[in-house]
Amino acid sequence: MHRPTGSRPAIGTVCAVLALLAACSAQPTEAGDAAPRLKGADLSRIHGSEAEQRRLFEAEERLTADCMTDRGFRYRPNPWRGPSAAPADDPRDGDDVESRRRAGYGGASAGAVEGGKRGEDPNGVYVRSLARDGQKAYMGALYGTEQHKISAPVPGGGVTFMYGDGCNGKAQQRLYGDLKRWMVARLVVANLEPDINRGVLADRRVARADAAWSRCMNAAGHTFPHPAKARASALQGEKGDGQRPHARRAGEAAGVSRREIAIAVADARCDKAVGRAKLIRSLDEHYRDQLAQERAETLNTYRELRGRALAALTASPERE
């Protein structure tokens, strides 16, 4: 079982501080406290430092464990595993020929790293040991029940929800105060990079670069309409380009076939020739600035609630 170093704070003290935080977070902001204007560059720092992320994660896990204990269940806090690695298929790096020559599309190694970081749920064995009714009661205690559903619209479309009576929701409410505001802000922040990528890749200038890239690939003997299709074919062993997969040579990276290397290198060469990744890098700042402005209110809410939670933890006499 993973525990942070040092003595565990007395639950009464931590809860008292966090309860005070919850009360404070409900107070309106004074008119003079204008939210700072966000720029695209701020988005990369929105999560805070890794030390701050870990501190909040472990506080939430401890509060969840205490709540589950109070409800008669065992819950082992999940260990901190750090932020997820950058995706191996970042289109901003699509013209890196040497990287593709060494590791293809990087899917095998990236999957192994992420799989190792995720690990097994430390509570899985315990939950499976319970009778069916016990498992249902455990999940209801942890995640809550339909009767206590809290939902809210998300900027840009869609709805997010959580069950407020679950220990998971109770822990987040103690940490961040306003659960509805927090779950919306958290979801928006979690989707920042995917939303930026969607905006960039939907740009008509990228579509024109894709067409030029496809012509280049066809001349090299690989028929694909766009880079995503080439990557999927190489990693999934599709025969979309009429080529047969080859066995790996001795010493070749596990999970990376000669066919994957051939497609990946051709992909990067054509990307470089038509300037696709260069274009995407130039568009990235524009779409980051645009999203920072469109989501400014929610992003500032995220920073506000995180900041207050960290301040409350710091104010606790028994710091984690």
mmCIF file of C-alpha atoms in Angstrom:
data_model
loop_
_atom_site.group_PDB
_atom_site.id
_atom_site.type_symbol
_atom_site.label_atom_id
_atom_site.label_comp_id
_atom_site.label_asym_id
_atom_site.label_seq_id
_atom_site.Cartn_x
_atom_site.Cartn_y
_atom_site.Cartn_z
ATOM 1 C CA MET A 1 0.000 0.000 0.000
ATOM 2 C CA HIS A 2 1.409 3.355 -1.005
ATOM 3 C CA ARG A 3 1.497 6.100 1.591
ATOM 4 C CA PRO A 4 3.175 9.504 1.393
ATOM 5 C CA THR A 5 6.186 9.861 3.644
ATOM 6 C CA GLY A 6 5.718 11.331 7.091
ATOM 7 C CA SER A 7 2.929 10.924 9.571
ATOM 8 C CA ARG A 8 -0.661 10.935 8.410
ATOM 9 C CA PRO A 9 -2.609 14.075 9.402
ATOM 10 C CA ALA A 10 -5.316 13.652 11.992
ATOM 11 C CA ILE A 11 -8.552 13.288 10.025
ATOM 12 C CA GLY A 12 -10.419 15.749 12.219
ATOM 13 C CA THR A 13 -7.814 18.453 11.608
ATOM 14 C CA VAL A 14 -7.690 17.917 7.839
ATOM 15 C CA CYS A 15 -11.462 17.862 7.536
ATOM 16 C CA ALA A 16 -11.812 21.014 9.620
ATOM 17 C CA VAL A 17 -9.435 22.885 7.343
ATOM 18 C CA LEU A 18 -11.073 21.531 4.203
ATOM 19 C CA ALA A 19 -14.550 22.316 5.530
ATOM 20 C CA LEU A 20 -13.405 25.912 6.028
ATOM 21 C CA LEU A 21 -12.172 25.885 2.449
ATOM 22 C CA ALA A 22 -15.570 24.700 1.215
ATOM 23 C CA ALA A 23 -17.280 27.544 3.021
ATOM 24 C CA CYS A 24 -14.834 30.102 1.628
ATOM 25 C CA SER A 25 -15.195 28.863 -1.953
ATOM 26 C CA ALA A 26 -18.900 29.610 -1.903
ATOM 27 C CA GLN A 27 -18.272 33.306 -1.284
ATOM 28 C CA PRO A 28 -18.498 35.605 -4.326
ATOM 29 C CA THR A 29 -15.381 37.223 -5.683
ATOM 30 C CA GLU A 30 -15.108 40.947 -4.957
ATOM 31 C CA ALA A 31 -15.715 43.218 -7.906
ATOM 32 C CA GLY A 32 -12.146 44.475 -7.831
ATOM 33 C CA ASP A 33 -10.653 40.980 -8.108
ATOM 34 C CA ALA A 34 -10.733 40.743 -11.893
ATOM 35 C CA ALA A 35 -9.648 37.353 -13.216
ATOM 36 C CA PRO A 36 -6.277 37.498 -14.985
ATOM 37 C CA ARG A 37 -6.414 37.320 -18.768
ATOM 38 C CA LEU A 38 -5.199 33.940 -19.950
ATOM 39 C CA LYS A 39 -2.974 33.375 -22.967
ATOM 40 C CA GLY A 40 -2.296 30.209 -24.872
ATOM 41 C CA ALA A 41 1.082 29.793 -23.171
ATOM 42 C CA ASP A 42 -0.692 29.594 -19.801
ATOM 43 C CA LEU A 43 -2.433 26.361 -20.774
ATOM 44 C CA SER A 44 0.731 24.285 -20.421
ATOM 45 C CA ARG A 45 0.978 25.417 -16.765
ATOM 46 C CA ILE A 46 -2.687 25.166 -15.855
ATOM 47 C CA HIS A 47 -2.216 21.876 -13.976
ATOM 48 C CA GLY A 48 0.416 23.375 -11.665
ATOM 49 C CA SER A 49 3.667 21.656 -10.761
ATOM 50 C CA GLU A 50 3.903 17.882 -10.473
ATOM 51 C CA ALA A 51 4.472 18.281 -6.718
ATOM 52 C CA GLU A 52 1.172 20.175 -6.431
ATOM 53 C CA GLN A 53 -0.660 17.622 -8.552
ATOM 54 C CA ARG A 54 0.655 14.825 -6.383
ATOM 55 C CA ARG A 55 -0.271 16.613 -3.167
ATOM 56 C CA LEU A 56 -3.879 17.111 -4.240
ATOM 57 C CA PHE A 57 -4.165 13.588 -5.626
ATOM 58 C CA GLU A 58 -2.919 12.003 -2.410
ATOM 59 C CA ALA A 59 -5.150 14.221 -0.254
ATOM 60 C CA GLU A 60 -8.169 13.136 -2.297
ATOM 61 C CA GLU A 61 -7.179 9.479 -2.018
ATOM 62 C CA ARG A 62 -6.794 9.737 1.775
ATOM 63 C CA LEU A 63 -10.172 11.422 2.162
ATOM 64 C CA THR A 64 -11.757 8.758 -0.045
ATOM 65 C CA ALA A 65 -10.181 5.997 2.046
ATOM 66 C CA ASP A 66 -11.396 7.543 5.305
ATOM 67 C CA CYS A 67 -14.912 7.890 3.898
ATOM 68 C CA MET A 68 -14.956 4.254 2.732
ATOM 69 C CA THR A 69 -13.719 3.094 6.124
ATOM 70 C CA ASP A 70 -16.568 4.987 7.774
ATOM 71 C CA ARG A 71 -18.964 3.119 5.481
ATOM 72 C CA GLY A 72 -17.554 -0.264 6.431
ATOM 73 C CA PHE A 73 -15.349 -0.941 3.407
ATOM 74 C CA ARG A 74 -11.627 -1.217 2.864
ATOM 75 C CA TYR A 75 -10.042 1.177 0.390
ATOM 76 C CA ARG A 76 -6.335 1.374 -0.332
ATOM 77 C CA PRO A 77 -5.314 4.752 -1.773
ATOM 78 C CA ASN A 78 -4.109 4.541 -5.353
ATOM 79 C CA PRO A 79 -0.419 5.402 -5.731
ATOM 80 C CA TRP A 80 0.605 8.550 -7.556
ATOM 81 C CA ARG A 81 2.013 7.702 -10.970
ATOM 82 C CA GLY A 82 2.681 11.137 -12.383
ATOM 83 C CA PRO A 83 1.265 12.958 -15.391
ATOM 84 C CA SER A 84 0.656 10.990 -18.575
ATOM 85 C CA ALA A 85 3.431 11.051 -21.123
ATOM 86 C CA ALA A 86 3.029 13.135 -24.251
ATOM 87 C CA PRO A 87 1.341 11.144 -27.025
ATOM 88 C CA ALA A 88 3.707 9.308 -29.322
ATOM 89 C CA ASP A 89 1.792 10.532 -32.378
ATOM 90 C CA ASP A 90 1.927 14.275 -31.699
ATOM 91 C CA PRO A 91 1.392 15.847 -35.141
ATOM 92 C CA ARG A 92 3.798 18.658 -34.208
ATOM 93 C CA ASP A 93 6.621 16.102 -34.435
ATOM 94 C CA GLY A 94 5.440 14.428 -37.618
ATOM 95 C CA ASP A 95 8.532 15.468 -39.573
ATOM 96 C CA ASP A 96 11.057 13.854 -37.205
ATOM 97 C CA VAL A 97 12.585 11.355 -39.629
ATOM 98 C CA GLU A 98 15.315 10.063 -37.305
ATOM 99 C CA SER A 99 12.875 9.334 -34.481
ATOM 100 C CA ARG A 100 10.670 7.379 -36.870
ATOM 101 C CA ARG A 101 13.694 5.479 -38.154
ATOM 102 C CA ARG A 102 14.589 4.409 -34.588
ATOM 103 C CA ALA A 103 11.148 3.585 -33.181
ATOM 104 C CA GLY A 104 8.543 3.729 -35.913
ATOM 105 C CA TYR A 105 5.408 5.363 -34.554
ATOM 106 C CA GLY A 106 6.387 4.612 -30.967
ATOM 107 C CA GLY A 107 3.088 2.882 -30.220
ATOM 108 C CA ALA A 108 4.562 -0.234 -28.618
ATOM 109 C CA SER A 109 6.958 1.558 -26.285
ATOM 110 C CA ALA A 110 4.429 4.248 -25.354
ATOM 111 C CA GLY A 111 1.812 1.617 -24.561
ATOM 112 C CA ALA A 112 4.247 -0.293 -22.373
ATOM 113 C CA VAL A 113 5.196 2.828 -20.422
ATOM 114 C CA GLU A 114 1.587 3.894 -19.867
ATOM 115 C CA GLY A 115 0.551 0.356 -18.968
ATOM 116 C CA GLY A 116 3.331 0.159 -16.394
ATOM 117 C CA LYS A 117 2.375 3.535 -14.934
ATOM 118 C CA ARG A 118 -1.294 2.629 -14.612
ATOM 119 C CA GLY A 119 -0.652 -0.678 -12.890
ATOM 120 C CA GLU A 120 -3.404 -2.689 -11.223
ATOM 121 C CA ASP A 121 -6.110 -1.190 -9.056
ATOM 122 C CA PRO A 122 -4.919 -1.852 -5.481
ATOM 123 C CA ASN A 123 -8.538 -2.519 -4.484
ATOM 124 C CA GLY A 124 -9.341 -4.967 -7.264
ATOM 125 C CA VAL A 125 -8.618 -8.172 -5.319
ATOM 126 C CA TYR A 126 -10.656 -6.978 -2.341
ATOM 127 C CA VAL A 127 -13.664 -6.003 -4.468
ATOM 128 C CA ARG A 128 -13.592 -9.323 -6.337
ATOM 129 C CA SER A 129 -13.566 -11.166 -3.005
ATOM 130 C CA LEU A 130 -16.950 -9.661 -2.097
ATOM 131 C CA ALA A 131 -20.257 -11.313 -2.919
ATOM 132 C CA ARG A 132 -22.211 -9.751 -5.786
ATOM 133 C CA ASP A 133 -24.368 -7.673 -3.429
ATOM 134 C CA GLY A 134 -21.235 -6.585 -1.579
ATOM 135 C CA GLN A 135 -19.593 -5.470 -4.804
ATOM 136 C CA LYS A 136 -22.664 -3.441 -5.721
ATOM 137 C CA ALA A 137 -22.707 -1.821 -2.270
ATOM 138 C CA TYR A 138 -18.969 -1.070 -2.524
ATOM 139 C CA MET A 139 -19.339 0.641 -5.900
ATOM 140 C CA GLY A 140 -22.321 2.629 -4.646
ATOM 141 C CA ALA A 141 -20.369 3.748 -1.578
ATOM 142 C CA LEU A 142 -17.370 4.752 -3.696
ATOM 143 C CA TYR A 143 -19.015 6.368 -6.724
ATOM 144 C CA GLY A 144 -22.493 7.219 -5.425
ATOM 145 C CA THR A 145 -26.019 6.490 -6.574
ATOM 146 C CA GLU A 146 -28.341 7.722 -9.303
ATOM 147 C CA GLN A 147 -30.621 9.459 -6.833
ATOM 148 C CA HIS A 148 -27.830 11.925 -5.995
ATOM 149 C CA LYS A 149 -26.725 12.741 -9.535
ATOM 150 C CA ILE A 150 -25.210 16.190 -10.034
ATOM 151 C CA SER A 151 -24.944 17.346 -13.640
ATOM 152 C CA ALA A 152 -23.790 20.517 -15.340
ATOM 153 C CA PRO A 153 -23.287 21.761 -18.928
ATOM 154 C CA VAL A 154 -19.713 21.975 -20.184
ATOM 155 C CA PRO A 155 -18.437 24.952 -22.213
ATOM 156 C CA GLY A 156 -18.288 23.940 -25.840
ATOM 157 C CA GLY A 157 -21.119 21.442 -25.526
ATOM 158 C CA GLY A 158 -22.015 18.337 -23.596
ATOM 159 C CA VAL A 159 -22.837 17.589 -19.978
ATOM 160 C CA THR A 160 -20.720 16.213 -17.143
ATOM 161 C CA PHE A 161 -22.090 14.525 -14.052
ATOM 162 C CA MET A 162 -21.120 12.926 -10.769
ATOM 163 C CA TYR A 163 -22.991 11.225 -7.944
ATOM 164 C CA GLY A 164 -22.613 13.504 -4.956
ATOM 165 C CA ASP A 165 -23.188 10.874 -2.266
ATOM 166 C CA GLY A 166 -20.179 8.714 -3.216
ATOM 167 C CA CYS A 167 -16.914 8.861 -1.300
ATOM 168 C CA ASN A 168 -15.169 9.931 -4.496
ATOM 169 C CA GLY A 169 -17.462 12.953 -4.802
ATOM 170 C CA LYS A 170 -17.376 13.676 -1.062
ATOM 171 C CA ALA A 171 -13.562 13.786 -1.120
ATOM 172 C CA GLN A 172 -13.525 16.211 -4.040
ATOM 173 C CA GLN A 173 -16.153 18.367 -2.386
ATOM 174 C CA ARG A 174 -14.057 18.617 0.780
ATOM 175 C CA LEU A 175 -11.003 19.559 -1.237
ATOM 176 C CA TYR A 176 -12.503 21.969 -3.738
ATOM 177 C CA GLY A 177 -15.730 23.165 -2.113
ATOM 178 C CA ASP A 178 -18.196 23.573 -4.979
ATOM 179 C CA LEU A 179 -18.460 20.136 -6.585
ATOM 180 C CA LYS A 180 -20.425 21.283 -9.626
ATOM 181 C CA ARG A 181 -17.963 24.065 -10.452
ATOM 182 C CA TRP A 182 -15.020 21.743 -9.865
ATOM 183 C CA MET A 183 -16.172 18.842 -12.014
ATOM 184 C CA VAL A 184 -16.873 21.182 -14.959
ATOM 185 C CA ALA A 185 -13.513 22.927 -14.606
ATOM 186 C CA ARG A 186 -11.636 19.639 -14.231
ATOM 187 C CA LEU A 187 -13.230 18.165 -17.371
ATOM 188 C CA VAL A 188 -12.487 21.283 -19.431
ATOM 189 C CA VAL A 189 -8.832 21.226 -18.347
ATOM 190 C CA ALA A 190 -8.534 17.488 -19.035
ATOM 191 C CA ASN A 191 -9.718 18.075 -22.611
ATOM 192 C CA LEU A 192 -7.569 21.097 -23.433
ATOM 193 C CA GLU A 193 -4.956 19.291 -25.526
ATOM 194 C CA PRO A 194 -7.485 17.142 -27.447
ATOM 195 C CA ASP A 195 -9.575 20.256 -28.146
ATOM 196 C CA ILE A 196 -6.520 22.162 -29.400
ATOM 197 C CA ASN A 197 -5.534 19.252 -31.635
ATOM 198 C CA ARG A 198 -9.048 19.005 -33.054
ATOM 199 C CA GLY A 199 -9.037 22.698 -33.882
ATOM 200 C CA VAL A 200 -5.625 22.551 -35.545
ATOM 201 C CA LEU A 201 -6.305 19.376 -37.547
ATOM 202 C CA ALA A 202 -9.695 20.674 -38.719
ATOM 203 C CA ASP A 203 -8.045 23.776 -40.201
ATOM 204 C CA ARG A 204 -8.432 23.860 -43.974
ATOM 205 C CA ARG A 205 -4.735 24.603 -44.401
ATOM 206 C CA VAL A 206 -3.927 21.266 -42.739
ATOM 207 C CA ALA A 207 -6.403 19.511 -45.061
ATOM 208 C CA ARG A 208 -4.501 20.946 -48.041
ATOM 209 C CA ALA A 209 -1.217 19.746 -46.530
ATOM 210 C CA ASP A 210 -2.757 16.288 -46.052
ATOM 211 C CA ALA A 211 -3.605 16.138 -49.754
ATOM 212 C CA ALA A 212 -0.026 17.039 -50.690
ATOM 213 C CA TRP A 213 1.296 14.530 -48.157
ATOM 214 C CA SER A 214 -0.930 11.791 -49.639
ATOM 215 C CA ARG A 215 0.419 12.442 -53.145
ATOM 216 C CA CYS A 216 3.979 12.242 -51.803
ATOM 217 C CA MET A 217 3.249 8.964 -50.005
ATOM 218 C CA ASN A 218 1.636 7.497 -53.102
ATOM 219 C CA ALA A 219 4.793 8.282 -55.064
ATOM 220 C CA ALA A 220 6.762 6.445 -52.368
ATOM 221 C CA GLY A 221 4.558 3.363 -52.728
ATOM 222 C CA HIS A 222 2.206 3.894 -49.769
ATOM 223 C CA THR A 223 -1.419 4.743 -50.493
ATOM 224 C CA PHE A 224 -2.998 6.568 -47.556
ATOM 225 C CA PRO A 225 -5.337 9.597 -47.496
ATOM 226 C CA HIS A 226 -3.802 11.155 -44.347
ATOM 227 C CA PRO A 227 -1.150 10.425 -41.664
ATOM 228 C CA ALA A 228 -3.627 9.014 -39.114
ATOM 229 C CA LYS A 229 -4.562 6.257 -41.546
ATOM 230 C CA ALA A 230 -0.905 5.445 -42.201
ATOM 231 C CA ARG A 231 -0.187 5.172 -38.486
ATOM 232 C CA ALA A 232 -3.255 2.997 -37.845
ATOM 233 C CA SER A 233 -2.307 0.693 -40.697
ATOM 234 C CA ALA A 234 1.286 0.337 -39.495
ATOM 235 C CA LEU A 235 0.359 -0.317 -35.857
ATOM 236 C CA GLN A 236 -2.647 -2.561 -36.491
ATOM 237 C CA GLY A 237 -1.130 -4.584 -39.309
ATOM 238 C CA GLU A 238 -3.717 -3.495 -41.874
ATOM 239 C CA LYS A 239 -3.016 -4.259 -45.548
ATOM 240 C CA GLY A 240 -4.442 -0.936 -46.744
ATOM 241 C CA ASP A 241 -1.367 -0.143 -48.837
ATOM 242 C CA GLY A 242 -1.094 -3.593 -50.390
ATOM 243 C CA GLN A 243 2.103 -4.494 -48.529
ATOM 244 C CA ARG A 244 2.602 -7.587 -46.400
ATOM 245 C CA PRO A 245 3.989 -7.206 -42.857
ATOM 246 C CA HIS A 246 7.543 -8.425 -42.329
ATOM 247 C CA ALA A 247 9.059 -10.259 -39.391
ATOM 248 C CA ARG A 248 11.345 -8.268 -37.114
ATOM 249 C CA ARG A 249 15.075 -8.449 -37.623
ATOM 250 C CA ALA A 250 17.344 -9.497 -34.770
ATOM 251 C CA GLY A 251 17.928 -6.551 -32.452
ATOM 252 C CA GLU A 252 14.952 -4.629 -33.776
ATOM 253 C CA ALA A 253 12.811 -2.946 -31.100
ATOM 254 C CA ALA A 254 10.096 -5.219 -29.733
ATOM 255 C CA GLY A 255 6.743 -4.554 -31.373
ATOM 256 C CA VAL A 256 8.255 -2.525 -34.246
ATOM 257 C CA SER A 257 8.218 -4.312 -37.592
ATOM 258 C CA ARG A 258 10.178 -3.406 -40.684
ATOM 259 C CA ARG A 259 6.881 -2.511 -42.331
ATOM 260 C CA GLU A 260 6.040 -0.047 -39.549
ATOM 261 C CA ILE A 261 9.496 1.545 -39.821
ATOM 262 C CA ALA A 262 9.150 1.825 -43.619
ATOM 263 C CA ILE A 263 5.740 3.508 -43.418
ATOM 264 C CA ALA A 264 6.717 5.758 -40.503
ATOM 265 C CA VAL A 265 9.904 6.979 -42.188
ATOM 266 C CA ALA A 266 8.113 7.621 -45.495
ATOM 267 C CA ASP A 267 5.404 9.445 -43.553
ATOM 268 C CA ALA A 268 7.949 11.724 -41.848
ATOM 269 C CA ARG A 269 9.842 12.397 -45.066
ATOM 270 C CA CYS A 270 6.656 13.401 -46.882
ATOM 271 C CA ASP A 271 5.542 15.452 -43.876
ATOM 272 C CA LYS A 272 8.826 17.347 -43.997
ATOM 273 C CA ALA A 273 8.636 17.757 -47.772
ATOM 274 C CA VAL A 274 5.178 19.350 -47.720
ATOM 275 C CA GLY A 275 5.677 21.224 -44.431
ATOM 276 C CA ARG A 276 2.731 19.646 -42.605
ATOM 277 C CA ALA A 277 4.210 19.511 -39.061
ATOM 278 C CA LYS A 278 5.765 22.953 -39.563
ATOM 279 C CA LEU A 279 2.315 24.300 -40.445
ATOM 280 C CA ILE A 280 0.756 22.612 -37.406
ATOM 281 C CA ARG A 281 3.377 24.110 -35.115
ATOM 282 C CA SER A 282 2.633 27.555 -36.545
ATOM 283 C CA LEU A 283 -1.132 27.080 -36.044
ATOM 284 C CA ASP A 284 -0.747 25.738 -32.507
ATOM 285 C CA GLU A 285 -0.231 29.133 -30.852
ATOM 286 C CA HIS A 286 -3.292 30.591 -32.558
ATOM 287 C CA TYR A 287 -5.585 27.788 -31.407
ATOM 288 C CA ARG A 288 -4.149 27.852 -27.884
ATOM 289 C CA ASP A 289 -4.828 31.574 -27.609
ATOM 290 C CA GLN A 290 -8.325 31.080 -28.993
ATOM 291 C CA LEU A 291 -9.168 28.298 -26.529
ATOM 292 C CA ALA A 292 -7.672 30.228 -23.607
ATOM 293 C CA GLN A 293 -10.033 33.113 -24.402
ATOM 294 C CA GLU A 294 -13.080 30.923 -25.018
ATOM 295 C CA ARG A 295 -12.607 28.927 -21.794
ATOM 296 C CA ALA A 296 -11.167 31.750 -19.664
ATOM 297 C CA GLU A 297 -13.896 31.766 -17.029
ATOM 298 C CA THR A 298 -13.770 27.999 -16.481
ATOM 299 C CA LEU A 299 -9.972 27.898 -16.513
ATOM 300 C CA ASN A 300 -9.789 30.630 -13.909
ATOM 301 C CA THR A 301 -12.296 28.671 -11.803
ATOM 302 C CA TYR A 302 -9.972 25.664 -12.022
ATOM 303 C CA ARG A 303 -6.980 27.713 -10.879
ATOM 304 C CA GLU A 304 -9.019 29.332 -8.102
ATOM 305 C CA LEU A 305 -10.330 26.060 -6.639
ATOM 306 C CA ARG A 306 -6.958 24.332 -6.922
ATOM 307 C CA GLY A 307 -5.227 27.277 -5.267
ATOM 308 C CA ARG A 308 -7.649 27.339 -2.372
ATOM 309 C CA ALA A 309 -7.297 23.588 -1.859
ATOM 310 C CA LEU A 310 -3.516 23.841 -1.771
ATOM 311 C CA ALA A 311 -3.689 26.786 0.635
ATOM 312 C CA ALA A 312 -5.955 24.818 2.963
ATOM 313 C CA LEU A 313 -3.595 21.846 2.959
ATOM 314 C CA THR A 314 -0.682 24.141 3.720
ATOM 315 C CA ALA A 315 -2.613 25.719 6.602
ATOM 316 C CA SER A 316 -3.097 22.308 8.227
ATOM 317 C CA PRO A 317 -0.788 21.850 11.287
ATOM 318 C CA GLU A 318 -0.078 18.257 10.232
ATOM 319 C CA ARG A 319 1.089 18.713 6.687
ATOM 320 C CA GLU A 320 1.315 15.660 4.500
#
